Amino acid sequence: MTQPRPFTAKQGQTIFQPGQECPGFLDLTKGSIRVMLTGASGREVVLYRVRPGEVCLQTFSCLVEGHTYGAEGIVETDIEGTLIPANLFRQQMETNPEFRQKVLSSVALRFSEYQQLVEDVALTGFDARLAKVLLRLTDPNGTVHATHSALAAETASGRAYVSRRLGAMARNGVVEQLPDGISIKDKRALEQIAADPR
Protein backbone atom coordinates (compact mmCIF):
# COMPACT_ATOMS: atom_id res chain seq x y z
CA MET A 1 0.00 0.00 0.00
CA THR A 2 1.38 3.43 -0.93
CA GLN A 3 2.63 5.41 2.06
CA PRO A 4 1.87 9.01 3.08
CA ARG A 5 4.29 11.54 1.65
CA PRO A 6 5.16 15.18 2.36
CA PHE A 7 3.29 17.70 0.22
CA THR A 8 4.14 21.36 -0.35
CA ALA A 9 2.85 24.02 -2.74
CA LYS A 10 3.44 27.74 -3.22
CA GLN A 11 1.01 30.63 -3.08
CA GLY A 12 -0.98 30.96 -6.30
CA GLN A 13 -0.65 27.31 -7.37
CA THR A 14 -3.80 25.44 -8.41
CA ILE A 15 -3.71 22.08 -6.65
CA PHE A 16 -7.00 20.72 -7.99
CA GLN A 17 -9.61 21.71 -10.58
CA PRO A 18 -12.97 20.48 -11.91
CA GLY A 19 -12.86 17.03 -13.50
CA GLN A 20 -9.58 16.05 -11.84
CA GLU A 21 -9.27 12.80 -9.89
CA CYS A 22 -8.32 13.04 -6.23
CA PRO A 23 -4.88 11.58 -5.41
CA GLY A 24 -5.54 11.44 -1.68
CA PHE A 25 -6.33 13.25 1.54
CA LEU A 26 -4.20 16.29 2.35
CA ASP A 27 -3.55 16.77 6.06
CA LEU A 28 -2.38 20.39 6.26
CA THR A 29 0.11 21.57 8.88
CA LYS A 30 0.73 25.03 7.42
CA GLY A 31 -0.95 27.54 5.10
CA SER A 32 -4.39 27.78 3.52
CA ILE A 33 -6.24 26.74 0.36
CA ARG A 34 -9.09 28.74 -1.17
CA VAL A 35 -11.79 26.56 -2.75
CA MET A 36 -13.78 28.28 -5.50
CA LEU A 37 -16.49 27.66 -8.06
CA THR A 38 -16.51 29.42 -11.43
CA GLY A 39 -19.79 29.72 -13.32
CA ALA A 40 -20.29 29.66 -17.08
CA SER A 41 -20.46 33.47 -16.96
CA GLY A 42 -16.99 33.58 -15.44
CA ARG A 43 -18.26 34.74 -12.06
CA GLU A 44 -16.35 33.19 -9.18
CA VAL A 45 -17.58 32.29 -5.69
CA VAL A 46 -15.39 31.37 -2.73
CA LEU A 47 -16.92 28.31 -1.07
CA TYR A 48 -14.54 27.99 1.88
CA ARG A 49 -10.91 27.88 2.92
CA VAL A 50 -8.96 24.89 4.17
CA ARG A 51 -6.48 25.47 6.99
CA PRO A 52 -4.51 23.12 9.27
CA GLY A 53 -6.84 20.68 11.01
CA GLU A 54 -9.68 21.27 8.53
CA VAL A 55 -11.16 19.02 5.85
CA CYS A 56 -11.79 19.94 2.21
CA LEU A 57 -15.35 18.79 1.43
CA GLN A 58 -14.46 18.47 -2.24
CA THR A 59 -11.65 16.04 -1.39
CA PHE A 60 -13.79 14.15 1.13
CA SER A 61 -16.56 13.68 -1.44
CA CYS A 62 -14.08 12.53 -4.09
CA LEU A 63 -12.53 9.95 -1.75
CA VAL A 64 -15.77 8.62 -0.26
CA GLU A 65 -17.99 8.68 -3.36
CA GLY A 66 -15.38 8.26 -6.10
CA HIS A 67 -16.28 11.61 -7.70
CA THR A 68 -13.89 13.92 -9.51
CA TYR A 69 -13.37 17.45 -8.25
CA GLY A 70 -16.18 19.91 -8.98
CA ALA A 71 -14.37 23.06 -7.84
CA GLU A 72 -10.93 24.63 -7.89
CA GLY A 73 -8.39 24.67 -5.07
CA ILE A 74 -5.87 27.52 -5.07
CA VAL A 75 -3.04 27.89 -2.58
CA GLU A 76 -3.68 31.15 -0.72
CA THR A 77 -0.58 31.01 1.49
CA ASP A 78 2.28 28.51 1.06
CA ILE A 79 1.17 25.10 2.29
CA GLU A 80 2.85 22.13 3.91
CA GLY A 81 1.29 18.86 4.92
CA THR A 82 1.04 15.14 4.37
CA LEU A 83 -0.73 13.57 1.40
CA ILE A 84 -2.44 10.34 2.47
CA PRO A 85 -3.11 8.14 -0.61
CA ALA A 86 -6.77 7.38 -1.33
CA ASN A 87 -6.57 3.66 -0.45
CA LEU A 88 -4.80 4.38 2.85
CA PHE A 89 -7.33 7.11 3.69
CA ARG A 90 -10.20 4.65 3.21
CA GLN A 91 -8.42 2.05 5.33
CA GLN A 92 -7.84 4.59 8.11
CA MET A 93 -11.51 5.63 8.03
CA GLU A 94 -12.51 1.97 8.48
CA THR A 95 -9.98 0.85 11.09
CA ASN A 96 -8.79 3.93 13.02
CA PRO A 97 -11.57 5.38 15.25
CA GLU A 98 -9.49 8.42 16.27
CA PHE A 99 -8.70 9.33 12.66
CA ARG A 100 -12.33 8.76 11.62
CA GLN A 101 -13.66 10.96 14.43
CA LYS A 102 -11.21 13.75 13.57
CA VAL A 103 -12.24 13.72 9.91
CA LEU A 104 -16.00 13.49 10.56
CA SER A 105 -15.92 16.25 13.19
CA SER A 106 -14.19 18.53 10.68
CA VAL A 107 -16.72 17.60 7.98
CA ALA A 108 -19.58 18.49 10.34
CA LEU A 109 -18.00 21.87 11.05
CA ARG A 110 -17.54 22.49 7.34
CA PHE A 111 -21.25 21.78 6.69
CA SER A 112 -22.21 24.33 9.35
CA GLU A 113 -20.02 26.86 7.50
CA TYR A 114 -21.84 25.97 4.26
CA GLN A 115 -25.15 26.60 6.01
CA GLN A 116 -23.88 30.02 7.10
CA LEU A 117 -22.79 30.79 3.53
CA VAL A 118 -26.25 29.92 2.16
CA GLU A 119 -27.90 31.94 4.92
CA ASP A 120 -25.70 34.95 4.21
CA VAL A 121 -26.35 34.85 0.46
CA ALA A 122 -30.08 34.15 0.71
CA LEU A 123 -31.11 36.08 3.82
CA THR A 124 -28.53 38.82 4.46
CA GLY A 125 -28.34 42.15 2.69
CA PHE A 126 -25.33 42.78 0.48
CA ASP A 127 -23.84 45.59 2.56
CA ALA A 128 -23.78 43.31 5.62
CA ARG A 129 -22.13 40.52 3.60
CA LEU A 130 -19.51 42.91 2.25
CA ALA A 131 -18.84 44.36 5.70
CA LYS A 132 -18.38 40.87 7.18
CA VAL A 133 -15.87 39.99 4.46
CA LEU A 134 -13.95 43.24 4.93
CA LEU A 135 -13.74 42.64 8.69
CA ARG A 136 -12.62 39.03 8.16
CA LEU A 137 -9.90 39.97 5.64
CA THR A 138 -8.56 43.04 7.48
CA ASP A 139 -4.89 42.75 8.46
CA PRO A 140 -3.52 44.09 11.79
CA ASN A 141 -2.92 47.48 10.16
CA GLY A 142 -6.58 47.85 9.19
CA THR A 143 -6.03 47.16 5.50
CA VAL A 144 -7.77 44.66 3.24
CA HIS A 145 -5.42 43.51 0.46
CA ALA A 146 -8.02 42.38 -2.08
CA THR A 147 -9.23 43.54 -5.48
CA HIS A 148 -12.87 44.33 -6.18
CA SER A 149 -13.03 41.11 -8.21
CA ALA A 150 -11.73 39.11 -5.24
CA LEU A 151 -14.31 40.73 -2.96
CA ALA A 152 -17.02 39.87 -5.49
CA ALA A 153 -15.97 36.21 -5.27
CA GLU A 154 -16.01 36.39 -1.46
CA THR A 155 -19.54 37.86 -1.42
CA ALA A 156 -21.04 35.80 -4.28
CA SER A 157 -21.79 38.95 -6.26
CA GLY A 158 -20.54 40.98 -9.22
CA ARG A 159 -17.49 43.24 -9.34
CA ALA A 160 -19.48 46.31 -10.41
CA TYR A 161 -21.81 45.97 -7.43
CA VAL A 162 -18.86 45.65 -5.02
CA SER A 163 -17.33 48.80 -6.52
CA ARG A 164 -20.59 50.76 -6.11
CA ARG A 165 -21.08 49.73 -2.48
CA LEU A 166 -17.43 50.38 -1.59
CA GLY A 167 -17.80 53.82 -3.17
CA ALA A 168 -20.81 54.51 -0.93
CA MET A 169 -18.92 53.31 2.14
CA ALA A 170 -15.98 55.55 1.20
CA ARG A 171 -18.28 58.59 0.84
CA ASN A 172 -19.60 57.85 4.34
CA GLY A 173 -16.08 57.71 5.75
CA VAL A 174 -16.24 54.00 6.62
CA VAL A 175 -13.46 52.90 4.26
CA GLU A 176 -10.85 54.46 1.99
CA GLN A 177 -10.05 52.87 -1.35
CA LEU A 178 -6.32 52.46 -1.95
CA PRO A 179 -4.44 51.49 -5.14
CA ASP A 180 -3.71 48.05 -3.65
CA GLY A 181 -6.71 47.46 -1.37
CA ILE A 182 -9.09 49.05 1.12
CA SER A 183 -8.28 50.82 4.38
CA ILE A 184 -10.82 50.51 7.19
CA LYS A 185 -11.36 54.04 8.56
CA ASP A 186 -14.31 53.41 10.91
CA LYS A 187 -14.30 49.84 12.19
CA ARG A 188 -17.21 50.44 14.56
CA ALA A 189 -19.43 51.66 11.72
CA LEU A 190 -18.38 48.66 9.62
CA GLU A 191 -19.29 46.31 12.48
CA GLN A 192 -22.72 47.97 12.72
CA ILE A 193 -23.26 47.41 8.97
CA ALA A 194 -22.20 43.78 9.34
CA ALA A 195 -24.72 43.27 12.17
CA ASP A 196 -27.64 44.66 10.14
CA PRO A 197 -29.31 41.81 8.18
CA ARG A 198 -31.19 44.13 5.78
Coordinates of N, CA and C in Angstrom, one line a residue:
M1 N 0.9 -1.2 0.0 CA 0.0 0.0 0.0 C 0.9 1.2 0.0
T2 N 0.6 2.2 -0.8 CA 1.4 3.4 -0.9 C 1.4 4.2 0.4
Q3 N 2.5 4.7 0.8 CA 2.6 5.4 2.1 C 2.4 6.9 1.9
P4 N 2.0 7.6 3.1 CA 1.9 9.0 3.1 C 3.2 9.7 2.7
R5 N 3.1 10.8 2.1 CA 4.3 11.5 1.7 C 4.1 13.0 1.9
P6 N 5.2 13.7 2.1 CA 5.2 15.2 2.4 C 4.6 15.9 1.1
F7 N 3.9 16.9 1.3 CA 3.3 17.7 0.2 C 3.5 19.2 0.5
T8 N 4.0 19.9 -0.5 CA 4.1 21.4 -0.4 C 3.7 22.0 -1.7
A9 N 3.2 23.2 -1.6 CA 2.9 24.0 -2.7 C 2.9 25.5 -2.4
K10 N 3.2 26.3 -3.4 CA 3.4 27.7 -3.2 C 2.2 28.5 -3.5
Q11 N 2.1 29.7 -2.9 CA 1.0 30.6 -3.1 C 0.7 30.8 -4.6
G12 N -0.6 30.8 -4.9 CA -1.0 31.0 -6.3 C -1.1 29.7 -7.1
Q13 N -0.5 28.6 -6.6 CA -0.6 27.3 -7.4 C -2.1 26.8 -7.3
T14 N -2.5 26.2 -8.4 CA -3.8 25.4 -8.4 C -3.5 24.0 -8.1
I15 N -4.0 23.5 -7.0 CA -3.7 22.1 -6.7 C -4.8 21.1 -7.0
F16 N -6.0 21.6 -7.3 CA -7.0 20.7 -8.0 C -8.0 21.6 -8.8
Q17 N -8.6 21.0 -9.8 CA -9.6 21.7 -10.6 C -10.7 20.8 -11.0
P18 N -11.8 21.3 -11.5 CA -13.0 20.5 -11.9 C -12.6 19.4 -12.9
G19 N -13.1 18.2 -12.6 CA -12.9 17.0 -13.5 C -11.6 16.2 -13.1
Q20 N -10.8 16.7 -12.2 CA -9.6 16.1 -11.8 C -9.9 15.0 -10.8
E21 N -9.1 13.9 -10.9 CA -9.3 12.8 -9.9 C -8.5 13.2 -8.6
C22 N -8.9 12.7 -7.5 CA -8.3 13.0 -6.2 C -7.2 12.0 -5.9
P23 N -6.0 12.5 -5.7 CA -4.9 11.6 -5.4 C -4.8 11.1 -4.0
G24 N -5.6 11.8 -3.1 CA -5.5 11.4 -1.7 C -6.0 12.6 -0.8
F25 N -5.9 12.3 0.5 CA -6.3 13.3 1.5 C -5.2 14.1 2.0
L26 N -5.3 15.4 1.9 CA -4.2 16.3 2.3 C -4.4 16.8 3.8
D27 N -3.5 16.4 4.7 CA -3.5 16.8 6.1 C -2.6 18.0 6.2
L28 N -3.2 19.2 6.2 CA -2.4 20.4 6.3 C -1.8 20.6 7.6
T29 N -0.5 21.1 7.6 CA 0.1 21.6 8.9 C 0.5 23.1 8.8
K30 N 0.4 23.6 7.6 CA 0.7 25.0 7.4 C 0.0 25.6 6.2
G31 N -0.4 26.9 6.3 CA -0.9 27.5 5.1 C -2.4 27.4 4.9
S32 N -3.0 27.9 3.8 CA -4.4 27.8 3.5 C -4.7 27.6 2.0
I33 N -5.8 27.0 1.7 CA -6.2 26.7 0.4 C -7.6 27.4 0.2
R34 N -7.8 28.1 -0.9 CA -9.1 28.7 -1.2 C -9.8 27.9 -2.2
V35 N -11.0 27.4 -1.9 CA -11.8 26.6 -2.8 C -12.9 27.4 -3.4
M36 N -12.9 27.4 -4.7 CA -13.8 28.3 -5.5 C -14.5 27.5 -6.6
L37 N -15.7 28.1 -6.9 CA -16.5 27.7 -8.1 C -16.5 28.8 -9.1
T38 N -16.4 28.4 -10.4 CA -16.5 29.4 -11.4 C -17.7 29.0 -12.3
G39 N -18.6 30.0 -12.5 CA -19.8 29.7 -13.3 C -19.5 29.9 -14.8
A40 N -20.5 29.5 -15.6 CA -20.3 29.7 -17.1 C -20.1 31.1 -17.5
S41 N -20.6 32.0 -16.7 CA -20.5 33.5 -17.0 C -19.1 34.0 -16.6
G42 N -18.3 33.1 -15.9 CA -17.0 33.6 -15.4 C -17.0 34.1 -14.0
R43 N -18.2 34.3 -13.4 CA -18.3 34.7 -12.1 C -17.7 33.7 -11.1
E44 N -16.9 34.1 -10.1 CA -16.3 33.2 -9.2 C -17.0 33.4 -7.8
V45 N -17.1 32.3 -7.1 CA -17.6 32.3 -5.7 C -16.6 31.5 -4.8
V46 N -16.2 32.1 -3.7 CA -15.4 31.4 -2.7 C -16.3 30.5 -1.9
L47 N -16.1 29.2 -1.9 CA -16.9 28.3 -1.1 C -16.4 28.2 0.4
Y48 N -15.1 28.1 0.5 CA -14.5 28.0 1.9 C -13.0 28.0 1.7
R49 N -12.4 28.0 2.9 CA -10.9 27.9 2.9 C -10.6 26.7 3.7
V50 N -9.5 26.0 3.4 CA -9.0 24.9 4.2 C -7.7 25.3 4.9
R51 N -7.7 25.1 6.2 CA -6.5 25.5 7.0 C -6.1 24.2 7.8
P52 N -4.9 24.3 8.5 CA -4.5 23.1 9.3 C -5.6 22.6 10.2
G53 N -5.8 21.3 10.2 CA -6.8 20.7 11.0 C -8.2 20.6 10.4
E54 N -8.4 21.2 9.2 CA -9.7 21.3 8.5 C -9.7 20.3 7.3
V55 N -10.9 19.9 7.0 CA -11.2 19.0 5.8 C -11.7 19.8 4.6
C56 N -11.2 19.4 3.5 CA -11.8 19.9 2.2 C -13.0 19.0 1.8
L57 N -14.2 19.6 1.8 CA -15.3 18.8 1.4 C -15.2 18.2 0.0
Q58 N -14.6 19.0 -0.9 CA -14.5 18.5 -2.2 C -13.6 17.2 -2.2
T59 N -12.5 17.2 -1.5 CA -11.7 16.0 -1.4 C -12.4 14.9 -0.7
F60 N -13.1 15.2 0.4 CA -13.8 14.1 1.1 C -14.8 13.5 0.2
S61 N -15.6 14.2 -0.5 CA -16.6 13.7 -1.4 C -15.9 12.8 -2.5
C62 N -14.8 13.3 -3.1 CA -14.1 12.5 -4.1 C -13.6 11.2 -3.5
L63 N -13.1 11.2 -2.3 CA -12.5 9.9 -1.8 C -13.6 9.0 -1.3
V64 N -14.7 9.5 -0.8 CA -15.8 8.6 -0.3 C -16.7 8.1 -1.4
E65 N -17.0 9.0 -2.3 CA -18.0 8.7 -3.4 C -17.4 8.3 -4.7
G66 N -16.0 8.6 -4.8 CA -15.4 8.3 -6.1 C -15.6 9.3 -7.2
H67 N -16.0 10.5 -6.8 CA -16.3 11.6 -7.7 C -15.0 12.3 -8.1
T68 N -15.0 13.0 -9.2 CA -13.9 13.9 -9.5 C -14.2 15.3 -8.9
Y69 N -13.2 16.1 -8.8 CA -13.4 17.5 -8.2 C -14.4 18.3 -9.0
G70 N -15.2 19.0 -8.3 CA -16.2 19.9 -9.0 C -15.8 21.4 -8.8
A71 N -14.8 21.7 -8.1 CA -14.4 23.1 -7.8 C -12.9 23.2 -8.0
E72 N -12.4 24.4 -7.7 CA -10.9 24.6 -7.9 C -10.3 24.9 -6.5
G73 N -9.1 24.4 -6.3 CA -8.4 24.7 -5.1 C -7.1 25.4 -5.4
I74 N -7.0 26.6 -4.8 CA -5.9 27.5 -5.1 C -5.1 27.8 -3.8
V75 N -3.8 27.6 -3.8 CA -3.0 27.9 -2.6 C -3.0 29.4 -2.3
E76 N -3.6 29.7 -1.1 CA -3.7 31.1 -0.7 C -2.4 31.6 0.0
T77 N -1.9 30.8 0.9 CA -0.6 31.0 1.5 C 0.2 29.7 1.4
D78 N 1.5 29.7 1.2 CA 2.3 28.5 1.1 C 1.8 27.4 2.0
I79 N 1.7 26.2 1.5 CA 1.2 25.1 2.3 C 2.2 24.0 2.5
E80 N 2.1 23.3 3.6 CA 2.9 22.1 3.9 C 1.9 21.1 4.6
G81 N 2.1 19.9 4.3 CA 1.3 18.9 4.9 C 1.7 17.5 4.5
T82 N 0.8 16.5 4.7 CA 1.0 15.1 4.4 C -0.1 14.7 3.5
L83 N 0.3 14.1 2.3 CA -0.7 13.6 1.4 C -0.9 12.1 1.7
I84 N -2.1 11.7 2.2 CA -2.4 10.3 2.5 C -3.1 9.7 1.2
P85 N -2.5 8.7 0.6 CA -3.1 8.1 -0.6 C -4.5 7.7 -0.4
A86 N -5.3 7.7 -1.4 CA -6.8 7.4 -1.3 C -7.0 6.0 -0.7
N87 N -6.3 5.0 -1.0 CA -6.6 3.7 -0.5 C -6.2 3.6 1.0
L88 N -5.2 4.3 1.4 CA -4.8 4.4 2.8 C -5.8 5.2 3.6
F89 N -6.3 6.3 3.0 CA -7.3 7.1 3.7 C -8.6 6.3 4.0
R90 N -9.0 5.5 3.0 CA -10.2 4.6 3.2 C -9.9 3.6 4.3
Q91 N -8.8 3.0 4.3 CA -8.4 2.0 5.3 C -8.4 2.7 6.7
Q92 N -7.9 3.9 6.8 CA -7.8 4.6 8.1 C -9.3 4.9 8.6
M93 N -10.1 5.3 7.7 CA -11.5 5.6 8.0 C -12.2 4.4 8.6
E94 N -11.9 3.2 8.1 CA -12.5 2.0 8.5 C -11.9 1.4 9.8
T95 N -10.6 1.6 10.0 CA -10.0 0.9 11.1 C -9.4 1.7 12.2
N96 N -9.4 3.1 12.0 CA -8.8 3.9 13.0 C -9.9 4.9 13.6
P97 N -10.5 4.6 14.7 CA -11.6 5.4 15.2 C -11.2 6.8 15.5
E98 N -9.9 7.1 16.0 CA -9.5 8.4 16.3 C -9.4 9.2 15.0
F99 N -8.8 8.6 13.9 CA -8.7 9.3 12.7 C -10.1 9.6 12.1
R100 N -11.0 8.6 12.1 CA -12.3 8.8 11.6 C -13.1 9.9 12.3
Q101 N -13.0 9.9 13.7 CA -13.7 11.0 14.4 C -13.1 12.4 14.1
K102 N -11.8 12.5 13.9 CA -11.2 13.8 13.6 C -11.7 14.2 12.2
V103 N -11.8 13.3 11.3 CA -12.2 13.7 9.9 C -13.7 14.1 9.9
L104 N -14.5 13.3 10.6 CA -16.0 13.5 10.6 C -16.4 14.7 11.3
S105 N -15.6 15.0 12.4 CA -15.9 16.3 13.2 C -15.6 17.5 12.3
S106 N -14.5 17.4 11.6 CA -14.2 18.5 10.7 C -15.2 18.7 9.5
V107 N -15.7 17.5 9.0 CA -16.7 17.6 8.0 C -18.0 18.2 8.5
A108 N -18.4 17.9 9.7 CA -19.6 18.5 10.3 C -19.4 20.0 10.5
L109 N -18.3 20.4 10.9 CA -18.0 21.9 11.1 C -18.1 22.6 9.7
R110 N -17.5 21.9 8.7 CA -17.5 22.5 7.3 C -19.0 22.6 6.8
F111 N -19.9 21.7 7.1 CA -21.2 21.8 6.7 C -21.9 22.9 7.4
S112 N -21.6 23.2 8.7 CA -22.2 24.3 9.3 C -21.8 25.6 8.7
E113 N -20.5 25.7 8.2 CA -20.0 26.9 7.5 C -20.8 27.0 6.2
Y114 N -21.0 25.9 5.5 CA -21.8 26.0 4.3 C -23.2 26.6 4.5
Q115 N -23.8 26.1 5.6 CA -25.1 26.6 6.0 C -25.1 28.1 6.2
Q116 N -24.0 28.6 6.9 CA -23.9 30.0 7.1 C -23.7 30.8 5.8
L117 N -23.0 30.2 4.8 CA -22.8 30.8 3.5 C -24.1 30.9 2.8
V118 N -24.9 29.9 2.8 CA -26.2 29.9 2.2 C -27.1 31.0 2.8
E119 N -27.1 31.0 4.2 CA -27.9 31.9 4.9 C -27.5 33.4 4.6
D120 N -26.2 33.6 4.5 CA -25.7 35.0 4.2 C -26.1 35.4 2.8
V121 N -26.0 34.5 1.8 CA -26.3 34.9 0.5 C -27.9 35.0 0.3
A122 N -28.6 34.1 0.9 CA -30.1 34.1 0.7 C -30.8 35.1 1.6
L123 N -30.3 35.3 2.8 CA -31.1 36.1 3.8 C -30.5 37.4 4.3
T124 N -29.2 37.6 3.9 CA -28.5 38.8 4.5 C -28.3 39.8 3.3
G125 N -28.5 41.1 3.7 CA -28.3 42.2 2.7 C -26.9 42.2 2.2
F126 N -26.7 42.8 1.0 CA -25.3 42.8 0.5 C -24.3 43.6 1.3
D127 N -24.8 44.8 1.8 CA -23.8 45.6 2.6 C -23.3 44.8 3.8
A128 N -24.2 44.1 4.4 CA -23.8 43.3 5.6 C -22.8 42.2 5.2
R129 N -23.1 41.6 4.1 CA -22.1 40.5 3.6 C -20.8 41.1 3.3
L130 N -20.8 42.3 2.6 CA -19.5 42.9 2.2 C -18.8 43.4 3.5
A131 N -19.5 43.9 4.5 CA -18.8 44.4 5.7 C -18.2 43.2 6.5
K132 N -18.9 42.1 6.5 CA -18.4 40.9 7.2 C -17.1 40.4 6.5
V133 N -17.1 40.4 5.2 CA -15.9 40.0 4.5 C -14.7 41.0 4.7
L134 N -15.0 42.2 4.7 CA -13.9 43.2 4.9 C -13.4 43.1 6.3
L135 N -14.2 42.8 7.3 CA -13.7 42.6 8.7 C -12.9 41.4 8.8
R136 N -13.3 40.3 8.1 CA -12.6 39.0 8.2 C -11.2 39.1 7.5
L137 N -11.2 39.9 6.4 CA -9.9 40.0 5.6 C -9.0 41.1 6.1
T138 N -9.4 41.9 7.0 CA -8.6 43.0 7.5 C -7.3 42.6 8.2
D139 N -6.2 43.1 7.8 CA -4.9 42.8 8.5 C -4.7 43.6 9.7
P140 N -3.7 43.3 10.5 CA -3.5 44.1 11.8 C -3.4 45.6 11.6
N141 N -3.0 46.0 10.4 CA -2.9 47.5 10.2 C -4.2 48.1 9.7
G142 N -5.3 47.3 9.6 CA -6.6 47.8 9.2 C -6.7 47.9 7.7
T143 N -6.0 47.1 7.0 CA -6.0 47.2 5.5 C -6.5 45.8 5.0
V144 N -7.3 45.9 3.9 CA -7.8 44.7 3.2 C -7.0 44.6 1.9
H145 N -6.2 43.6 1.7 CA -5.4 43.5 0.5 C -6.2 42.6 -0.5
A146 N -7.2 43.2 -1.2 CA -8.0 42.4 -2.1 C -8.6 43.3 -3.2
T147 N -8.6 42.8 -4.4 CA -9.2 43.5 -5.5 C -10.8 43.5 -5.4
H148 N -11.4 44.4 -6.1 CA -12.9 44.3 -6.2 C -13.4 43.0 -6.7
S149 N -12.6 42.4 -7.7 CA -13.0 41.1 -8.2 C -12.9 40.0 -7.1
A150 N -11.9 40.1 -6.3 CA -11.7 39.1 -5.2 C -12.8 39.3 -4.2
L151 N -13.2 40.5 -3.9 CA -14.3 40.7 -3.0 C -15.7 40.3 -3.5
A152 N -15.8 40.4 -4.8 CA -17.0 39.9 -5.5 C -17.1 38.4 -5.3
A153 N -16.0 37.7 -5.5 CA -16.0 36.2 -5.3 C -16.3 35.9 -3.8
E154 N -15.8 36.7 -2.9 CA -16.0 36.4 -1.5 C -17.5 36.6 -1.1
T155 N -18.2 37.5 -1.8 CA -19.5 37.9 -1.4 C -20.6 37.3 -2.4
A156 N -20.1 36.4 -3.3 CA -21.0 35.8 -4.3 C -21.8 36.9 -5.0
S157 N -21.1 37.8 -5.6 CA -21.8 38.9 -6.3 C -21.0 39.3 -7.5
G158 N -21.3 40.5 -8.1 CA -20.5 41.0 -9.2 C -19.6 42.1 -8.8
R159 N -18.5 42.2 -9.6 CA -17.5 43.2 -9.3 C -18.1 44.7 -9.3
A160 N -18.9 45.0 -10.3 CA -19.5 46.3 -10.4 C -20.3 46.7 -9.2
Y161 N -21.0 45.7 -8.6 CA -21.8 46.0 -7.4 C -20.9 46.2 -6.2
V162 N -19.8 45.4 -6.1 CA -18.9 45.6 -5.0 C -18.3 47.1 -5.1
S163 N -17.9 47.5 -6.3 CA -17.3 48.8 -6.5 C -18.3 49.9 -6.1
R164 N -19.6 49.7 -6.5 CA -20.6 50.8 -6.1 C -20.7 50.9 -4.6
R165 N -20.8 49.7 -3.9 CA -21.1 49.7 -2.5 C -19.8 50.2 -1.7
L166 N -18.6 49.9 -2.2 CA -17.4 50.4 -1.6 C -17.3 51.9 -1.8
G167 N -17.8 52.4 -2.9 CA -17.8 53.8 -3.2 C -18.7 54.5 -2.2
A168 N -19.9 53.9 -1.9 CA -20.8 54.5 -0.9 C -20.2 54.5 0.5
M169 N -19.6 53.4 0.8 CA -18.9 53.3 2.1 C -17.8 54.3 2.3
A170 N -17.1 54.6 1.2 CA -16.0 55.6 1.2 C -16.5 57.0 1.4
R171 N -17.7 57.3 0.7 CA -18.3 58.6 0.8 C -18.8 58.8 2.3
N172 N -19.1 57.7 3.0 CA -19.6 57.9 4.3 C -18.5 57.8 5.4
G173 N -17.2 57.7 4.9 CA -16.1 57.7 5.8 C -15.8 56.4 6.5
V174 N -16.4 55.3 6.0 CA -16.2 54.0 6.6 C -15.0 53.3 6.1
V175 N -14.7 53.5 4.8 CA -13.5 52.9 4.3 C -12.8 53.9 3.3
E176 N -11.6 53.7 3.0 CA -10.9 54.5 2.0 C -10.3 53.5 1.0
Q177 N -10.5 53.8 -0.3 CA -10.0 52.9 -1.4 C -8.6 53.3 -1.7
L178 N -7.7 52.3 -1.7 CA -6.3 52.5 -1.9 C -6.0 51.8 -3.3
P179 N -4.8 52.1 -3.9 CA -4.4 51.5 -5.1 C -4.3 50.0 -5.0
D180 N -3.9 49.5 -3.8 CA -3.7 48.1 -3.6 C -4.6 47.4 -2.6
G181 N -5.8 48.1 -2.3 CA -6.7 47.5 -1.4 C -7.7 48.5 -0.8
I182 N -8.1 48.2 0.4 CA -9.1 49.1 1.1 C -8.6 49.3 2.6
S183 N -8.6 50.5 3.0 CA -8.3 50.8 4.4 C -9.6 51.0 5.2
I184 N -9.6 50.4 6.3 CA -10.8 50.5 7.2 C -10.6 51.8 8.0
K185 N -11.5 52.8 7.8 CA -11.4 54.0 8.6 C -12.3 54.1 9.8
D186 N -13.4 53.4 9.8 CA -14.3 53.4 10.9 C -14.8 52.0 11.2
K187 N -14.0 51.3 12.0 CA -14.3 49.8 12.2 C -15.6 49.7 12.9
R188 N -15.9 50.5 13.8 CA -17.2 50.4 14.6 C -18.4 50.5 13.6
A189 N -18.3 51.5 12.7 CA -19.4 51.7 11.7 C -19.5 50.4 10.8
L190 N -18.4 49.9 10.5 CA -18.4 48.7 9.6 C -19.0 47.5 10.4
E191 N -18.7 47.4 11.7 CA -19.3 46.3 12.5 C -20.8 46.5 12.6
Q192 N -21.3 47.7 12.7 CA -22.7 48.0 12.7 C -23.4 47.6 11.4
I193 N -22.7 47.8 10.3 CA -23.3 47.4 9.0 C -23.3 45.9 8.9
A194 N -22.3 45.2 9.4 CA -22.2 43.8 9.3 C -23.3 43.1 10.2
A195 N -23.7 43.8 11.3 CA -24.7 43.3 12.2 C -26.1 43.5 11.7
D196 N -26.3 44.3 10.7 CA -27.6 44.7 10.1 C -28.0 43.7 9.0
P197 N -29.0 42.8 9.2 CA -29.3 41.8 8.2 C -30.0 42.3 6.9
R198 N -30.4 43.6 6.9 CA -31.2 44.1 5.8 C -30.4 44.2 4.5

